[in-house]
Amino acid sequence: MTLQPRPGLLDIKPYVPGAAAPEGAVKLSSNENALGCSPKAAEAFKASASVLHTYPDGGATALRDAIAKVENIKAEQIVCGAGSDELLQLIGKAYLAPGDKVVQSQYGFLVYRLVAMQSGAEIVSAPEKHYTADVDALIETAGDDAKIVFLANPNNPTGTWIPGSEIRRLRDGLPETTLLVVDCAYGEFVDAPDYEDPLALVSEYDNVVVTRTFSKIHGLAGLRLGWMYGPKEVVDVIHRVRGPFNVNLPAIEAGVEAIQDAEFVAKSKAHNDQSLAFLTQQLGGLGLEVTPSVCNFVLVHFPETPGKTADDANTFLAERGLIVRGVQPYGLPNALRISVGLDAHNRAVVDALEAFTKG
């Protein structure tokens, strides 16, 4: 008899991260912080080396307290995890059963599909408008039987977002039995006046959860650190399914310093604002369609003309040491996602794509 996994698991296509950069190349495929991480976080990481023989605080108390102080929320309603990815998976583990319906927007983050399939649930995508989540479509798709609705705001890989009023309309349009998970991995990059941090919704509804990450603006992607904020009842359930030491000690120490380093966050935000404007204007000037983004990347669309496709452009850039991200798995075969880099990297991308489009 051949050992068999649970039905459906072999149908899962494992998540493929952004391609690694060969030696000497520039990696612009994973939306990492071009400026690195907070120097204070790096020092805290180094200092933790002397206590690596000890277990971390299983509740990540110091980190939760630091997050609560900065975000003005309740520490007891925060759960920390090994990246927001782990927290999304814990939510699925806690609330999904085989046959349940999970809803996402058309170009939603790939991990949502993995979360659903890992539990034997059905994933259904709601169509978007102009690469942007459509609340009416999400509500219609969810119907009265969706167990979870995942919404990335802003969204990866499109870089688009919806205002706070639309998120509230979405929540009000869903059944009370549906959990709305708002994934704000890129939220710190947004300063539009009608963008609303959904953390406030957690105190207003008992079926809204917000996830955040230290991987993007805080630059701690290598440590795998994230957090979620939810109603007490949901937090209690998540604690029952997470591992007892799911966040490692160096990550906790570095995270405490990172969340408090407002100067580094502001510096990262300023660099991103300038770089986004540059890439959008320059690439648009080459005749390429660039989806307006508020994240630390741009989604660039290419024609289907042989020799000028997204695949052709990807190969052209890679040959010049510029590693970007193809987004075929998202249903976007004619686009590339290009992360913001240092000024010299951004200029190199523009110069290379100018040569590509005019060659």
Coordinates of C-alpha atoms in Angstrom, one line a residue:
M1 CA 0.0 0.0 0.0
T2 CA 1.4 3.4 -1.0
L3 CA 1.1 6.1 1.7
Q4 CA -1.3 8.8 0.6
P5 CA -1.8 12.4 1.8
R6 CA -5.1 13.8 2.6
P7 CA -7.3 14.2 -0.6
G8 CA -6.7 17.4 -2.5
L9 CA -3.2 18.2 -1.2
L10 CA -1.4 16.9 -4.3
D11 CA -3.5 19.4 -6.3
I12 CA -1.8 22.3 -4.6
K13 CA 0.9 24.0 -6.6
P14 CA 3.5 25.2 -4.1
Y15 CA 4.0 29.0 -3.9
V16 CA 7.0 30.0 -6.0
P17 CA 8.8 33.1 -4.5
G18 CA 10.5 35.8 -6.5
A19 CA 13.6 34.5 -8.3
A20 CA 16.9 34.8 -6.5
A21 CA 19.5 37.0 -8.1
P22 CA 22.7 35.4 -9.4
E23 CA 25.9 36.9 -8.0
G24 CA 26.3 40.5 -9.4
A25 CA 22.6 40.8 -10.4
V26 CA 20.0 43.0 -8.9
K27 CA 17.0 41.3 -7.3
L28 CA 13.8 43.3 -8.0
S29 CA 11.4 40.3 -7.8
S30 CA 10.3 40.1 -4.1
N31 CA 9.2 43.6 -3.1
E32 CA 12.0 43.8 -0.5
N33 CA 12.9 47.1 1.2
A34 CA 15.6 48.7 -1.0
L35 CA 17.0 50.5 2.0
G36 CA 17.4 47.3 4.1
C37 CA 16.1 47.3 7.6
S38 CA 16.3 49.7 10.6
P39 CA 19.9 49.9 12.0
K40 CA 18.4 49.6 15.5
A41 CA 16.7 46.3 14.5
A42 CA 19.9 45.0 13.0
E43 CA 21.7 45.7 16.3
A44 CA 19.0 44.0 18.3
F45 CA 19.3 41.0 16.1
K46 CA 23.1 40.8 16.6
A47 CA 22.7 41.3 20.4
S48 CA 20.3 38.3 20.5
A49 CA 23.2 36.0 19.5
S50 CA 24.3 35.7 23.2
V51 CA 21.0 34.1 24.2
L52 CA 20.2 31.8 21.3
H53 CA 20.3 28.8 23.7
T54 CA 17.1 30.0 25.4
Y55 CA 13.5 29.7 24.2
P56 CA 11.7 32.8 23.1
D57 CA 8.8 34.2 25.0
G58 CA 6.0 32.0 23.6
G59 CA 3.6 35.0 23.6
A60 CA 6.0 37.5 22.1
T61 CA 4.9 39.8 24.9
A62 CA 7.4 42.6 24.4
L63 CA 6.7 42.7 20.6
R64 CA 2.9 42.8 21.1
D65 CA 3.3 45.6 23.6
A66 CA 5.5 47.6 21.3
I67 CA 3.1 47.1 18.4
A68 CA 0.1 48.1 20.6
K69 CA 1.8 51.3 21.7
V70 CA 2.8 52.4 18.2
E71 CA -0.6 51.4 16.6
N72 CA -2.7 52.5 19.6
I73 CA -4.4 49.1 19.8
K74 CA -4.9 46.4 22.5
A75 CA -1.9 44.1 23.0
E76 CA -4.1 41.2 24.1
Q77 CA -5.8 41.2 20.7
I78 CA -2.5 40.8 18.8
V79 CA -1.1 37.5 17.6
C80 CA 2.4 37.4 16.2
G81 CA 3.6 34.8 13.7
A82 CA 6.4 33.7 11.3
G83 CA 5.3 36.3 8.7
S84 CA 1.7 37.2 7.9
D85 CA 1.7 34.1 5.7
E86 CA 1.7 31.9 8.8
L87 CA -1.1 33.8 10.3
L88 CA -3.2 33.5 7.1
Q89 CA -2.6 29.7 7.3
L90 CA -3.5 29.6 10.9
I91 CA -6.8 31.4 10.1
G92 CA -7.5 28.7 7.5
K93 CA -6.6 25.9 9.9
A94 CA -8.9 27.4 12.5
Y95 CA -12.0 28.2 10.5
L96 CA -12.0 26.1 7.3
A97 CA -13.3 22.6 6.7
P98 CA -13.5 20.6 3.5
G99 CA -16.1 22.0 1.1
D100 CA -16.2 25.5 2.7
K101 CA -16.2 28.5 0.3
V102 CA -13.4 31.0 0.4
V103 CA -13.6 34.2 -1.7
Q104 CA -10.8 36.5 -3.0
S105 CA -10.6 39.2 -5.6
Q106 CA -9.5 38.1 -9.1
Y107 CA -5.9 39.0 -8.7
G108 CA -5.6 38.3 -5.0
F109 CA -2.4 37.2 -3.3
L110 CA -1.6 33.5 -4.2
V111 CA -1.4 32.4 -0.6
Y112 CA -5.1 32.8 -0.2
R113 CA -5.7 29.9 -2.7
L114 CA -3.1 27.8 -0.8
V115 CA -4.8 28.4 2.5
A116 CA -8.1 27.3 1.1
M117 CA -6.8 24.2 -0.7
Q118 CA -4.8 23.1 2.4
S119 CA -8.1 22.8 4.2
G120 CA -10.0 21.2 1.3
A121 CA -12.0 24.4 0.9
E122 CA -13.2 25.8 -2.4
I123 CA -11.6 29.1 -3.6
V124 CA -13.7 31.4 -5.7
S125 CA -12.5 34.6 -7.3
A126 CA -14.6 37.8 -7.8
P127 CA -13.9 39.8 -10.9
E128 CA -12.0 43.1 -10.6
K129 CA -12.4 46.4 -12.4
H130 CA -9.3 48.0 -13.7
Y131 CA -7.1 45.5 -11.7
T132 CA -8.9 46.8 -8.5
A133 CA -11.1 44.9 -6.1
D134 CA -14.8 45.3 -6.8
V135 CA -16.9 45.3 -3.6
D136 CA -20.2 44.5 -5.3
A137 CA -18.6 41.5 -7.0
L138 CA -17.1 40.3 -3.8
I139 CA -20.4 40.5 -2.0
E140 CA -22.2 38.7 -4.8
T141 CA -19.6 36.0 -5.0
A142 CA -19.6 35.5 -1.3
G143 CA -23.3 35.1 -1.2
D144 CA -24.7 33.8 2.1
D145 CA -22.3 30.8 2.5
A146 CA -18.7 32.1 2.2
K147 CA -16.7 31.1 5.3
I148 CA -13.8 33.6 4.7
V149 CA -13.3 36.6 2.4
F150 CA -9.7 37.5 1.9
L151 CA -9.0 41.1 0.7
A152 CA -5.5 42.5 0.3
N153 CA -5.6 46.2 0.6
P154 CA -3.3 47.4 -1.1
N155 CA -3.1 44.3 -3.3
N156 CA -0.2 42.3 -4.5
P157 CA 0.6 42.0 -7.4
T158 CA -1.5 44.9 -8.8
G159 CA -0.6 47.6 -6.3
T160 CA -4.2 48.9 -6.2
W161 CA -6.4 49.7 -3.2
I162 CA -9.9 50.6 -2.2
P163 CA -10.9 53.3 0.3
G164 CA -12.0 52.6 3.8
S165 CA -15.6 53.4 3.0
E166 CA -15.6 50.5 0.5
I167 CA -14.2 48.1 3.1
R168 CA -16.9 49.0 5.5
R169 CA -19.5 48.5 2.7
L170 CA -18.0 45.1 2.0
R171 CA -18.2 44.1 5.7
D172 CA -21.8 45.3 6.0
G173 CA -22.7 43.4 2.8
L174 CA -21.4 40.0 4.1
P175 CA -23.2 37.6 6.4
E176 CA -22.3 37.7 10.1
T177 CA -21.0 34.2 9.7
T178 CA -18.4 35.2 7.2
L179 CA -14.9 36.2 8.4
L180 CA -13.4 39.2 6.6
V181 CA -9.6 39.1 6.5
V182 CA -8.0 42.3 5.4
D183 CA -4.3 41.8 4.5
C184 CA -2.4 45.1 4.9
A185 CA 1.1 43.9 4.1
Y186 CA 1.7 47.2 2.2
G187 CA -0.5 49.5 4.2
E188 CA 2.4 51.6 5.6
F189 CA 3.2 52.8 2.1
V190 CA -0.2 54.4 1.6
D191 CA -1.1 58.0 2.5
A192 CA -4.1 58.7 0.4
P193 CA -6.7 60.7 2.4
D194 CA -9.5 58.1 1.9
Y195 CA -7.3 55.1 2.7
E196 CA -8.4 53.8 6.1
D197 CA -6.3 51.5 8.3
P198 CA -8.8 48.8 9.0
L199 CA -7.5 48.2 12.5
A200 CA -10.4 50.3 13.8
L201 CA -12.9 47.9 12.3
V202 CA -11.8 45.1 14.7
S203 CA -13.4 47.0 17.6
E204 CA -16.6 47.6 15.6
Y205 CA -17.2 44.1 14.3
D206 CA -16.6 40.7 15.8
N207 CA -15.8 39.1 12.3
V208 CA -13.0 41.3 11.0
V209 CA -9.3 40.3 11.2
V210 CA -6.4 42.5 10.0
T211 CA -2.9 41.1 9.1
R212 CA 0.3 43.0 8.8
T213 CA 4.0 42.2 8.2
F214 CA 7.5 43.3 9.0
S215 CA 8.7 42.1 5.6
K216 CA 8.0 45.2 3.6
I217 CA 8.5 48.7 4.9
H218 CA 10.3 47.4 8.0
G219 CA 12.7 45.3 5.9
L220 CA 12.7 42.1 8.0
A221 CA 11.7 39.7 5.3
G222 CA 14.6 37.3 6.2
L223 CA 13.3 36.9 9.8
R224 CA 9.8 36.0 8.9
L225 CA 7.7 38.2 11.2
G226 CA 4.1 39.3 11.0
W227 CA 1.1 40.0 13.2
M228 CA -2.6 40.0 13.2
Y229 CA -5.2 42.0 15.1
G230 CA -8.6 40.5 15.7
P231 CA -11.6 40.2 18.1
K232 CA -10.8 38.4 21.4
E233 CA -12.8 35.3 20.4
V234 CA -10.8 34.9 17.1
V235 CA -7.5 35.6 18.8
D236 CA -8.3 32.9 21.4
V237 CA -9.0 30.4 18.6
I238 CA -5.7 31.3 16.8
H239 CA -3.7 30.8 20.0
R240 CA -5.1 27.3 20.2
V241 CA -3.8 26.3 16.7
R242 CA -0.5 28.1 16.6
G243 CA 2.8 26.6 17.7
P244 CA 3.9 27.4 21.2
F245 CA 7.1 29.2 20.0
N246 CA 6.1 30.2 16.5
V247 CA 8.2 33.4 16.6
N248 CA 11.9 33.1 17.1
L249 CA 13.8 35.1 19.6
P250 CA 15.9 37.2 17.2
A251 CA 12.8 38.1 15.3
I252 CA 11.1 39.3 18.5
E253 CA 14.1 41.4 19.5
A254 CA 14.5 43.0 16.0
G255 CA 10.8 43.5 15.6
V256 CA 10.5 45.5 18.8
E257 CA 13.1 48.0 17.5
A258 CA 11.8 48.0 14.0
I259 CA 8.2 48.9 14.9
Q260 CA 9.5 51.8 17.1
D261 CA 11.9 53.2 14.5
A262 CA 9.7 55.9 13.0
E263 CA 12.6 57.6 11.4
F264 CA 13.5 54.5 9.3
V265 CA 9.9 54.0 8.3
A266 CA 9.6 57.6 7.2
K267 CA 12.9 57.3 5.2
S268 CA 11.7 54.2 3.5
K269 CA 8.3 55.8 2.7
A270 CA 10.0 58.8 1.2
H271 CA 12.3 56.7 -1.0
N272 CA 9.4 54.7 -2.2
D273 CA 7.2 57.7 -3.0
Q274 CA 10.0 59.1 -5.2
S275 CA 10.9 55.8 -6.8
L276 CA 7.2 55.0 -7.6
A277 CA 6.7 58.3 -9.3
F278 CA 9.9 57.9 -11.3
L279 CA 9.2 54.4 -12.5
T280 CA 5.6 55.1 -13.4
Q281 CA 6.5 58.3 -15.3
Q282 CA 9.5 56.8 -17.1
L283 CA 8.0 53.5 -18.0
G284 CA 4.8 55.1 -19.1
G285 CA 6.8 57.4 -21.3
L286 CA 8.2 54.4 -23.1
G287 CA 4.6 53.5 -24.1
L288 CA 4.2 50.8 -21.5
E289 CA 1.0 50.6 -19.5
V290 CA 1.7 50.8 -15.7
T291 CA -1.1 50.1 -13.3
P292 CA -1.1 52.9 -10.7
S293 CA 0.5 51.5 -7.5
V294 CA 0.7 52.6 -3.9
C295 CA 3.0 49.7 -3.0
N296 CA 6.8 49.3 -3.4
F297 CA 6.4 47.8 -6.9
V298 CA 4.8 48.5 -10.2
L299 CA 2.8 46.2 -12.5
V300 CA 4.0 46.8 -16.1
H301 CA 1.9 45.5 -19.0
F302 CA 3.4 44.4 -22.3
P303 CA 1.9 43.7 -25.8
E304 CA 1.4 40.3 -27.3
T305 CA 3.6 41.2 -30.2
P306 CA 6.3 38.5 -30.8
G307 CA 9.6 39.7 -29.5
K308 CA 8.0 42.4 -27.3
T309 CA 6.0 40.2 -24.8
A310 CA 6.4 40.1 -21.0
D311 CA 8.4 36.9 -21.3
D312 CA 10.7 38.5 -23.8
A313 CA 11.1 41.5 -21.6
N314 CA 11.8 39.3 -18.6
T315 CA 14.5 37.5 -20.5
F316 CA 16.0 40.8 -21.7
L317 CA 16.2 42.2 -18.2
A318 CA 17.6 39.0 -16.7
E319 CA 20.4 39.0 -19.3
R320 CA 21.3 42.4 -18.0
G321 CA 21.4 41.4 -14.4
L322 CA 17.9 42.7 -13.5
I323 CA 15.7 40.0 -11.9
V324 CA 12.0 40.9 -11.9
R325 CA 8.8 38.9 -11.4
G326 CA 6.6 37.2 -14.0
V327 CA 3.0 37.1 -12.8
Q328 CA 1.6 34.3 -15.0
P329 CA 0.3 32.4 -11.9
Y330 CA -2.0 35.3 -11.1
G331 CA -3.6 35.1 -14.6
L332 CA -1.5 38.1 -15.8
P333 CA 0.7 36.5 -18.5
N334 CA 1.3 39.8 -20.3
A335 CA 2.7 41.7 -17.2
L336 CA 5.8 41.9 -15.0
R337 CA 6.0 43.1 -11.4
I338 CA 9.0 45.2 -10.8
S339 CA 10.0 46.0 -7.2
V340 CA 11.3 49.5 -6.2
G341 CA 15.1 49.4 -5.9
L342 CA 17.8 51.9 -5.1
D343 CA 17.9 54.9 -7.5
A344 CA 20.6 53.3 -9.6
H345 CA 18.6 50.1 -9.9
N346 CA 15.4 52.0 -10.9
R347 CA 17.4 53.9 -13.6
A348 CA 18.9 50.6 -14.8
V349 CA 15.4 49.1 -15.3
V350 CA 14.2 52.1 -17.2
D351 CA 17.3 52.2 -19.4
A352 CA 17.0 48.5 -20.1
L353 CA 13.4 48.6 -21.0
E354 CA 14.0 51.6 -23.2
A355 CA 16.5 49.6 -25.1
F356 CA 14.0 46.7 -25.2
T357 CA 11.1 48.7 -26.5
K358 CA 13.1 50.5 -29.1
G359 CA 15.3 47.6 -30.2

